[in-house]
Amino acid sequence: VQLQASGGGLAQAGGSLRLSCVVPGITFSLNPIGWFRQAPGKQREFVAGITTEGSTRYVDSVKGRFTISRDNARNTAYLQMNSLKPTDTAVYYCNGMDRSLSYYYPAFGSWGQGTQVTVSS
Protein backbone atom coordinates (compact mmCIF):
# COMPACT_ATOMS: atom_id res chain seq x y z
CA VAL A 1 0.00 0.00 0.00
CA GLN A 2 1.36 3.43 -0.95
CA LEU A 3 0.25 6.09 1.48
CA GLN A 4 -0.37 9.49 -0.13
CA ALA A 5 -0.08 12.44 2.20
CA SER A 6 -0.73 15.90 0.76
CA GLY A 7 -1.80 19.41 1.65
CA GLY A 8 1.38 20.72 3.16
CA GLY A 9 2.98 24.01 2.27
CA LEU A 10 4.16 27.31 3.64
CA ALA A 11 2.03 29.11 6.21
CA GLN A 12 2.49 32.05 8.50
CA ALA A 13 2.28 31.68 12.24
CA GLY A 14 -1.36 31.72 13.23
CA GLY A 15 -2.44 30.35 9.87
CA SER A 16 -4.09 27.08 8.90
CA LEU A 17 -3.45 24.09 6.68
CA ARG A 18 -5.41 20.92 6.04
CA LEU A 19 -3.54 17.71 5.35
CA SER A 20 -5.04 14.70 3.61
CA CYS A 21 -3.94 11.08 3.57
CA VAL A 22 -5.35 8.65 1.04
CA VAL A 23 -4.95 4.95 1.78
CA PRO A 24 -5.65 2.81 -1.29
CA GLY A 25 -7.25 -0.58 -0.74
CA ILE A 26 -9.84 -2.12 1.52
CA THR A 27 -8.03 -1.95 4.85
CA PHE A 28 -8.54 1.75 5.63
CA SER A 29 -11.89 1.44 7.40
CA LEU A 30 -10.66 -1.50 9.46
CA ASN A 31 -7.75 0.22 11.16
CA PRO A 32 -6.96 3.23 13.33
CA ILE A 33 -4.83 5.82 11.61
CA GLY A 34 -2.54 8.52 12.84
CA TRP A 35 -0.52 11.51 11.82
CA PHE A 36 3.13 11.74 12.72
CA ARG A 37 5.78 14.38 12.05
CA GLN A 38 9.53 14.61 11.84
CA ALA A 39 11.38 17.88 12.20
CA PRO A 40 14.96 18.28 10.96
CA GLY A 41 17.37 16.55 13.29
CA LYS A 42 14.61 15.04 15.41
CA GLN A 43 12.91 11.70 15.66
CA ARG A 44 9.51 11.08 14.19
CA GLU A 45 6.79 11.81 16.74
CA PHE A 46 3.12 11.08 17.16
CA VAL A 47 0.76 14.01 16.49
CA ALA A 48 -2.81 12.71 16.37
CA GLY A 49 -4.71 9.45 15.97
CA ILE A 50 -8.26 8.32 15.33
CA THR A 51 -9.84 4.93 15.86
CA THR A 52 -12.31 3.21 13.56
CA GLU A 53 -15.08 4.40 15.89
CA GLY A 54 -13.91 8.00 15.79
CA SER A 55 -12.17 8.30 19.14
CA THR A 56 -9.18 10.60 18.99
CA ARG A 57 -5.93 11.32 20.80
CA TYR A 58 -3.48 14.18 20.41
CA VAL A 59 -0.03 15.07 21.57
CA ASP A 60 -0.25 17.84 24.16
CA SER A 61 1.46 20.42 21.96
CA VAL A 62 -1.35 20.40 19.36
CA LYS A 63 -4.41 19.97 21.56
CA GLY A 64 -6.99 22.63 20.81
CA ARG A 65 -5.27 23.56 17.53
CA PHE A 66 -5.31 20.38 15.41
CA THR A 67 -8.25 18.15 14.55
CA ILE A 68 -7.99 14.69 13.05
CA SER A 69 -10.87 13.15 11.14
CA ARG A 70 -11.52 10.34 8.70
CA ASP A 71 -13.83 9.61 5.79
CA ASN A 72 -14.05 5.87 5.30
CA ALA A 73 -16.02 6.24 2.05
CA ARG A 74 -13.06 8.10 0.56
CA ASN A 75 -10.32 6.08 2.29
CA THR A 76 -8.99 9.40 3.53
CA ALA A 77 -7.79 10.82 6.82
CA TYR A 78 -7.47 14.54 7.45
CA LEU A 79 -5.54 16.76 9.80
CA GLN A 80 -6.91 20.27 10.17
CA MET A 81 -4.16 22.45 11.60
CA ASN A 82 -5.08 25.86 12.99
CA SER A 83 -3.10 28.47 14.92
CA LEU A 84 0.07 27.12 13.41
CA LYS A 85 3.39 27.77 15.14
CA PRO A 86 6.95 27.69 13.80
CA THR A 87 7.49 24.64 16.01
CA ASP A 88 4.95 22.77 13.86
CA THR A 89 7.42 22.86 10.97
CA ALA A 90 8.12 19.27 9.93
CA VAL A 91 7.42 16.59 7.37
CA TYR A 92 4.05 15.08 8.21
CA TYR A 93 3.29 11.41 7.63
CA CYS A 94 0.26 9.20 8.10
CA ASN A 95 0.12 5.53 8.95
CA GLY A 96 -1.69 2.93 10.97
CA MET A 97 -1.87 2.81 14.73
CA ASP A 98 -2.79 0.26 17.37
CA ARG A 99 -6.34 0.25 18.71
CA SER A 100 -5.41 2.22 21.82
CA LEU A 101 -3.67 4.92 19.71
CA SER A 102 -0.50 4.35 21.70
CA TYR A 103 1.96 3.52 18.96
CA TYR A 104 2.52 3.19 15.25
CA TYR A 105 1.28 -0.05 13.75
CA PRO A 106 2.15 -0.87 10.11
CA ALA A 107 -1.40 -1.68 9.00
CA PHE A 108 -0.90 0.29 5.80
CA GLY A 109 2.64 -0.64 4.91
CA SER A 110 5.53 1.75 4.46
CA TRP A 111 5.48 5.42 5.42
CA GLY A 112 5.37 7.09 2.05
CA GLN A 113 7.01 10.43 1.30
CA GLY A 114 5.03 12.62 3.67
CA THR A 115 4.15 16.25 3.12
CA GLN A 116 6.25 19.24 4.18
CA VAL A 117 4.74 21.86 6.46
CA THR A 118 6.73 25.04 7.01
CA VAL A 119 5.48 27.74 9.36
CA SER A 120 7.15 31.12 9.29
CA SER A 121 7.17 33.53 12.21
PDB file of C-alpha atoms in Angstrom:
ATOM      1  CA  VAL A   1       0.000   0.000   0.000  1.00  0.00           C
ATOM      2  CA  GLN A   2       1.364   3.426  -0.946  1.00  0.00           C
ATOM      3  CA  LEU A   3       0.250   6.092   1.478  1.00  0.00           C
ATOM      4  CA  GLN A   4      -0.372   9.486  -0.134  1.00  0.00           C
ATOM      5  CA  ALA A   5      -0.079  12.442   2.195  1.00  0.00           C
ATOM      6  CA  SER A   6      -0.726  15.897   0.759  1.00  0.00           C
ATOM      7  CA  GLY A   7      -1.796  19.405   1.646  1.00  0.00           C
ATOM      8  CA  GLY A   8       1.377  20.725   3.163  1.00  0.00           C
ATOM      9  CA  GLY A   9       2.984  24.007   2.272  1.00  0.00           C
ATOM     10  CA  LEU A  10       4.160  27.310   3.641  1.00  0.00           C
ATOM     11  CA  ALA A  11       2.031  29.111   6.214  1.00  0.00           C
ATOM     12  CA  GLN A  12       2.489  32.055   8.504  1.00  0.00           C
ATOM     13  CA  ALA A  13       2.278  31.681  12.238  1.00  0.00           C
ATOM     14  CA  GLY A  14      -1.364  31.716  13.230  1.00  0.00           C
ATOM     15  CA  GLY A  15      -2.438  30.352   9.867  1.00  0.00           C
ATOM     16  CA  SER A  16      -4.086  27.081   8.899  1.00  0.00           C
ATOM     17  CA  LEU A  17      -3.447  24.094   6.677  1.00  0.00           C
ATOM     18  CA  ARG A  18      -5.408  20.922   6.036  1.00  0.00           C
ATOM     19  CA  LEU A  19      -3.543  17.714   5.349  1.00  0.00           C
ATOM     20  CA  SER A  20      -5.041  14.697   3.606  1.00  0.00           C
ATOM     21  CA  CYS A  21      -3.935  11.083   3.566  1.00  0.00           C
ATOM     22  CA  VAL A  22      -5.347   8.652   1.042  1.00  0.00           C
ATOM     23  CA  VAL A  23      -4.952   4.954   1.779  1.00  0.00           C
ATOM     24  CA  PRO A  24      -5.650   2.809  -1.286  1.00  0.00           C
ATOM     25  CA  GLY A  25      -7.248  -0.584  -0.740  1.00  0.00           C
ATOM     26  CA  ILE A  26      -9.839  -2.119   1.521  1.00  0.00           C
ATOM     27  CA  THR A  27      -8.026  -1.945   4.846  1.00  0.00           C
ATOM     28  CA  PHE A  28      -8.541   1.748   5.631  1.00  0.00           C
ATOM     29  CA  SER A  29     -11.889   1.443   7.396  1.00  0.00           C
ATOM     30  CA  LEU A  30     -10.658  -1.502   9.458  1.00  0.00           C
ATOM     31  CA  ASN A  31      -7.746   0.221  11.164  1.00  0.00           C
ATOM     32  CA  PRO A  32      -6.961   3.226  13.329  1.00  0.00           C
ATOM     33  CA  ILE A  33      -4.834   5.824  11.607  1.00  0.00           C
ATOM     34  CA  GLY A  34      -2.535   8.524  12.843  1.00  0.00           C
ATOM     35  CA  TRP A  35      -0.521  11.510  11.821  1.00  0.00           C
ATOM     36  CA  PHE A  36       3.132  11.740  12.723  1.00  0.00           C
ATOM     37  CA  ARG A  37       5.785  14.376  12.053  1.00  0.00           C
ATOM     38  CA  GLN A  38       9.533  14.609  11.836  1.00  0.00           C
ATOM     39  CA  ALA A  39      11.376  17.882  12.200  1.00  0.00           C
ATOM     40  CA  PRO A  40      14.960  18.277  10.963  1.00  0.00           C
ATOM     41  CA  GLY A  41      17.374  16.551  13.289  1.00  0.00           C
ATOM     42  CA  LYS A  42      14.614  15.036  15.409  1.00  0.00           C
ATOM     43  CA  GLN A  43      12.906  11.695  15.660  1.00  0.00           C
ATOM     44  CA  ARG A  44       9.509  11.083  14.191  1.00  0.00           C
ATOM     45  CA  GLU A  45       6.794  11.806  16.738  1.00  0.00           C
ATOM     46  CA  PHE A  46       3.115  11.082  17.156  1.00  0.00           C
ATOM     47  CA  VAL A  47       0.764  14.011  16.485  1.00  0.00           C
ATOM     48  CA  ALA A  48      -2.809  12.706  16.371  1.00  0.00           C
ATOM     49  CA  GLY A  49      -4.705   9.448  15.973  1.00  0.00           C
ATOM     50  CA  ILE A  50      -8.257   8.324  15.334  1.00  0.00           C
ATOM     51  CA  THR A  51      -9.835   4.927  15.859  1.00  0.00           C
ATOM     52  CA  THR A  52     -12.306   3.208  13.558  1.00  0.00           C
ATOM     53  CA  GLU A  53     -15.078   4.399  15.895  1.00  0.00           C
ATOM     54  CA  GLY A  54     -13.910   8.001  15.791  1.00  0.00           C
ATOM     55  CA  SER A  55     -12.170   8.300  19.143  1.00  0.00           C
ATOM     56  CA  THR A  56      -9.181  10.603  18.988  1.00  0.00           C
ATOM     57  CA  ARG A  57      -5.930  11.323  20.804  1.00  0.00           C
ATOM     58  CA  TYR A  58      -3.483  14.181  20.406  1.00  0.00           C
ATOM     59  CA  VAL A  59      -0.026  15.072  21.573  1.00  0.00           C
ATOM     60  CA  ASP A  60      -0.252  17.840  24.159  1.00  0.00           C
ATOM     61  CA  SER A  61       1.464  20.417  21.955  1.00  0.00           C
ATOM     62  CA  VAL A  62      -1.348  20.397  19.361  1.00  0.00           C
ATOM     63  CA  LYS A  63      -4.406  19.972  21.560  1.00  0.00           C
ATOM     64  CA  GLY A  64      -6.988  22.628  20.814  1.00  0.00           C
ATOM     65  CA  ARG A  65      -5.267  23.560  17.534  1.00  0.00           C
ATOM     66  CA  PHE A  66      -5.307  20.378  15.406  1.00  0.00           C
ATOM     67  CA  THR A  67      -8.249  18.150  14.555  1.00  0.00           C
ATOM     68  CA  ILE A  68      -7.995  14.692  13.050  1.00  0.00           C
ATOM     69  CA  SER A  69     -10.873  13.148  11.143  1.00  0.00           C
ATOM     70  CA  ARG A  70     -11.518  10.335   8.701  1.00  0.00           C
ATOM     71  CA  ASP A  71     -13.835   9.614   5.786  1.00  0.00           C
ATOM     72  CA  ASN A  72     -14.054   5.869   5.299  1.00  0.00           C
ATOM     73  CA  ALA A  73     -16.018   6.239   2.050  1.00  0.00           C
ATOM     74  CA  ARG A  74     -13.056   8.099   0.565  1.00  0.00           C
ATOM     75  CA  ASN A  75     -10.321   6.080   2.289  1.00  0.00           C
ATOM     76  CA  THR A  76      -8.991   9.404   3.528  1.00  0.00           C
ATOM     77  CA  ALA A  77      -7.789  10.820   6.816  1.00  0.00           C
ATOM     78  CA  TYR A  78      -7.466  14.536   7.453  1.00  0.00           C
ATOM     79  CA  LEU A  79      -5.536  16.765   9.800  1.00  0.00           C
ATOM     80  CA  GLN A  80      -6.914  20.271  10.173  1.00  0.00           C
ATOM     81  CA  MET A  81      -4.156  22.451  11.597  1.00  0.00           C
ATOM     82  CA  ASN A  82      -5.084  25.856  12.991  1.00  0.00           C
ATOM     83  CA  SER A  83      -3.105  28.466  14.921  1.00  0.00           C
ATOM     84  CA  LEU A  84       0.074  27.122  13.412  1.00  0.00           C
ATOM     85  CA  LYS A  85       3.386  27.774  15.138  1.00  0.00           C
ATOM     86  CA  PRO A  86       6.949  27.689  13.797  1.00  0.00           C
ATOM     87  CA  THR A  87       7.495  24.639  16.012  1.00  0.00           C
ATOM     88  CA  ASP A  88       4.954  22.769  13.862  1.00  0.00           C
ATOM     89  CA  THR A  89       7.422  22.857  10.966  1.00  0.00           C
ATOM     90  CA  ALA A  90       8.123  19.266   9.932  1.00  0.00           C
ATOM     91  CA  VAL A  91       7.419  16.590   7.372  1.00  0.00           C
ATOM     92  CA  TYR A  92       4.047  15.078   8.211  1.00  0.00           C
ATOM     93  CA  TYR A  93       3.286  11.412   7.632  1.00  0.00           C
ATOM     94  CA  CYS A  94       0.257   9.204   8.095  1.00  0.00           C
ATOM     95  CA  ASN A  95       0.124   5.528   8.954  1.00  0.00           C
ATOM     96  CA  GLY A  96      -1.694   2.930  10.968  1.00  0.00           C
ATOM     97  CA  MET A  97      -1.872   2.805  14.726  1.00  0.00           C
ATOM     98  CA  ASP A  98      -2.788   0.260  17.368  1.00  0.00           C
ATOM     99  CA  ARG A  99      -6.340   0.254  18.714  1.00  0.00           C
ATOM    100  CA  SER A 100      -5.406   2.218  21.820  1.00  0.00           C
ATOM    101  CA  LEU A 101      -3.673   4.916  19.705  1.00  0.00           C
ATOM    102  CA  SER A 102      -0.504   4.350  21.701  1.00  0.00           C
ATOM    103  CA  TYR A 103       1.963   3.523  18.964  1.00  0.00           C
ATOM    104  CA  TYR A 104       2.519   3.191  15.245  1.00  0.00           C
ATOM    105  CA  TYR A 105       1.283  -0.052  13.745  1.00  0.00           C
ATOM    106  CA  PRO A 106       2.145  -0.868  10.106  1.00  0.00           C
ATOM    107  CA  ALA A 107      -1.400  -1.676   8.996  1.00  0.00           C
ATOM    108  CA  PHE A 108      -0.903   0.290   5.797  1.00  0.00           C
ATOM    109  CA  GLY A 109       2.643  -0.640   4.912  1.00  0.00           C
ATOM    110  CA  SER A 110       5.525   1.749   4.460  1.00  0.00           C
ATOM    111  CA  TRP A 111       5.484   5.421   5.421  1.00  0.00           C
ATOM    112  CA  GLY A 112       5.373   7.088   2.053  1.00  0.00           C
ATOM    113  CA  GLN A 113       7.013  10.430   1.303  1.00  0.00           C
ATOM    114  CA  GLY A 114       5.028  12.618   3.673  1.00  0.00           C
ATOM    115  CA  THR A 115       4.151  16.255   3.125  1.00  0.00           C
ATOM    116  CA  GLN A 116       6.251  19.236   4.176  1.00  0.00           C
ATOM    117  CA  VAL A 117       4.741  21.856   6.462  1.00  0.00           C
ATOM    118  CA  THR A 118       6.726  25.038   7.006  1.00  0.00           C
ATOM    119  CA  VAL A 119       5.482  27.735   9.361  1.00  0.00           C
ATOM    120  CA  SER A 120       7.153  31.119   9.290  1.00  0.00           C
ATOM    121  CA  SER A 121       7.167  33.525  12.209  1.00  0.00           C
TER     122      SER A 121
END
